[in-house]
Amino acid sequence: MQIGGVQKTSLLDYPDKISAIVFTQGCNFRCGYCHNPELIVMKKEPAWTCAGFFEFLNSRKGKLDGVVITGGEPCMQVGLIDFIKEIKNLGFLVKLDTNGTFPSVLKNALPLIDYIAMDIKAPLYKYKEITQLSIDIEQIKESIDIIMNSGIDYEFRTTVVKSQLSIEDFKAIGELIRGARKYYIQKFVPSKILDKTLMSEKTYSDNEFEEIINILFRYINKIVLR
Ligand code: SF4
């Protein structure tokens, strides 16, 4: 595992749980709005060793409920499954964040995971434009399918830059994840991001989001704007 950083406590990243966050290095996508651009390229040296992280975790027994593994893209990590097993052996819950491009890794990890969050970057026809990567879009569909049929708690989520996603696009997203348990719409905040040309971009107004949410209610019952 190439650990790019650790946040020792979070009340926000694992719903209703107190968690620590592990950030893994490396991502196959290049989303312009990425808030962790320093994690995208795999570095030679990890910021934390696994041993150091587990020592920290041992000291947090009884204080933390779980661990959020995020990135970067955690499913790119060769040692991911063993890493999750070790966390579970210490008695912590595990939430995994993913961009959905590694369905086979996801399948192997699912029996060990307690909560999963997958990014829905866009309707399938806009994935390349937003992620700057040509992928086999079937991988995204497969990951959605695996997650929705997994029986574990999950969420899908989309970061919204107004110029990148039209209202029509949300209809296509609704179709893509029709019947999903939870969908979070995340307002784009121009702060530390990968593509500086997006700094002047905006997200939708609250009134516009109301319209978008009403459209999405045709497909999904629980939608949260954050
Ligand atoms: S936003 Fe997520 S998927 Fe996109 S480049 Fe950043 S870490 Fe990768």
PDB file of C-alpha atoms and ligand atoms in Angstrom, residues 24 26-37 39-40 70-74 98-100 119 121 130-131 157 159 194, ligand 1:
ATOM      1  CA  THR A  24      -3.738   6.223  -1.066  1.00  0.00           C
ATOM      2  CA  GLY A  26      -2.101   7.152  -7.465  1.00  0.00           C
ATOM      3  CA  CYS A  27      -5.187   7.624  -9.597  1.00  0.00           C
ATOM      4  CA  ASN A  28      -5.968   6.670 -13.184  1.00  0.00           C
ATOM      5  CA  PHE A  29      -8.328   9.651 -13.636  1.00  0.00           C
ATOM      6  CA  ARG A  30      -7.410  13.307 -14.037  1.00  0.00           C
ATOM      7  CA  CYS A  31     -10.578  15.107 -12.960  1.00  0.00           C
ATOM      8  CA  GLY A  32      -9.949  18.848 -13.206  1.00  0.00           C
ATOM      9  CA  TYR A  33     -11.803  19.514  -9.947  1.00  0.00           C
ATOM     10  CA  CYS A  34      -9.760  16.949  -7.981  1.00  0.00           C
ATOM     11  CA  HIS A  35      -9.130  18.279  -4.468  1.00  0.00           C
ATOM     12  CA  ASN A  36      -6.225  15.888  -3.877  1.00  0.00           C
ATOM     13  CA  PRO A  37      -4.022  16.595  -6.917  1.00  0.00           C
ATOM     14  CA  LEU A  39      -2.101  12.151  -4.690  1.00  0.00           C
ATOM     15  CA  ILE A  40      -2.706  11.543  -8.383  1.00  0.00           C
ATOM     16  CA  THR A  70      -9.817   6.965  -0.152  1.00  0.00           C
ATOM     17  CA  GLY A  71      -7.416   8.421  -2.668  1.00  0.00           C
ATOM     18  CA  GLY A  72      -6.308   8.707  -5.266  1.00  0.00           C
ATOM     19  CA  GLU A  73      -7.960   5.474  -6.330  1.00  0.00           C
ATOM     20  CA  PRO A  74      -7.561   2.828  -3.598  1.00  0.00           C
ATOM     21  CA  THR A  98     -13.682   4.342  -5.475  1.00  0.00           C
ATOM     22  CA  ASN A  99     -14.061   5.783  -8.946  1.00  0.00           C
ATOM     23  CA  GLY A 100     -15.464   2.453 -10.131  1.00  0.00           C
ATOM     24  CA  ASP A 119     -18.128   8.499  -7.773  1.00  0.00           C
ATOM     25  CA  LYS A 121     -18.396  11.358 -12.669  1.00  0.00           C
ATOM     26  CA  ILE A 130     -14.446  14.866 -17.316  1.00  0.00           C
ATOM     27  CA  THR A 131     -11.822  12.315 -16.285  1.00  0.00           C
ATOM     28  CA  ARG A 157     -21.947  10.796  -5.563  1.00  0.00           C
ATOM     29  CA  THR A 159     -19.198  16.617  -7.947  1.00  0.00           C
ATOM     30  CA  LEU A 194      -5.885  19.934 -10.299  1.00  0.00           C
TER      31      LEU A 194
HETATM   32  S1  SF4 B   1     -11.277  13.336  -8.111  1.00  0.00           S
HETATM   33 FE1  SF4 B   1     -10.912  11.219  -7.468  1.00  0.00          FE
HETATM   34  S2  SF4 B   1     -11.022  10.056  -9.376  1.00  0.00           S
HETATM   35 FE2  SF4 B   1     -10.736  12.182  -9.966  1.00  0.00          FE
HETATM   36  S3  SF4 B   1      -8.518  12.449 -10.187  1.00  0.00           S
HETATM   37 FE3  SF4 B   1      -9.035  13.025  -8.081  1.00  0.00          FE
HETATM   38  S4  SF4 B   1      -8.742  11.171  -6.893  1.00  0.00           S
HETATM   39 FE4  SF4 B   1      -8.858  10.556  -9.042  1.00  0.00          FE
END
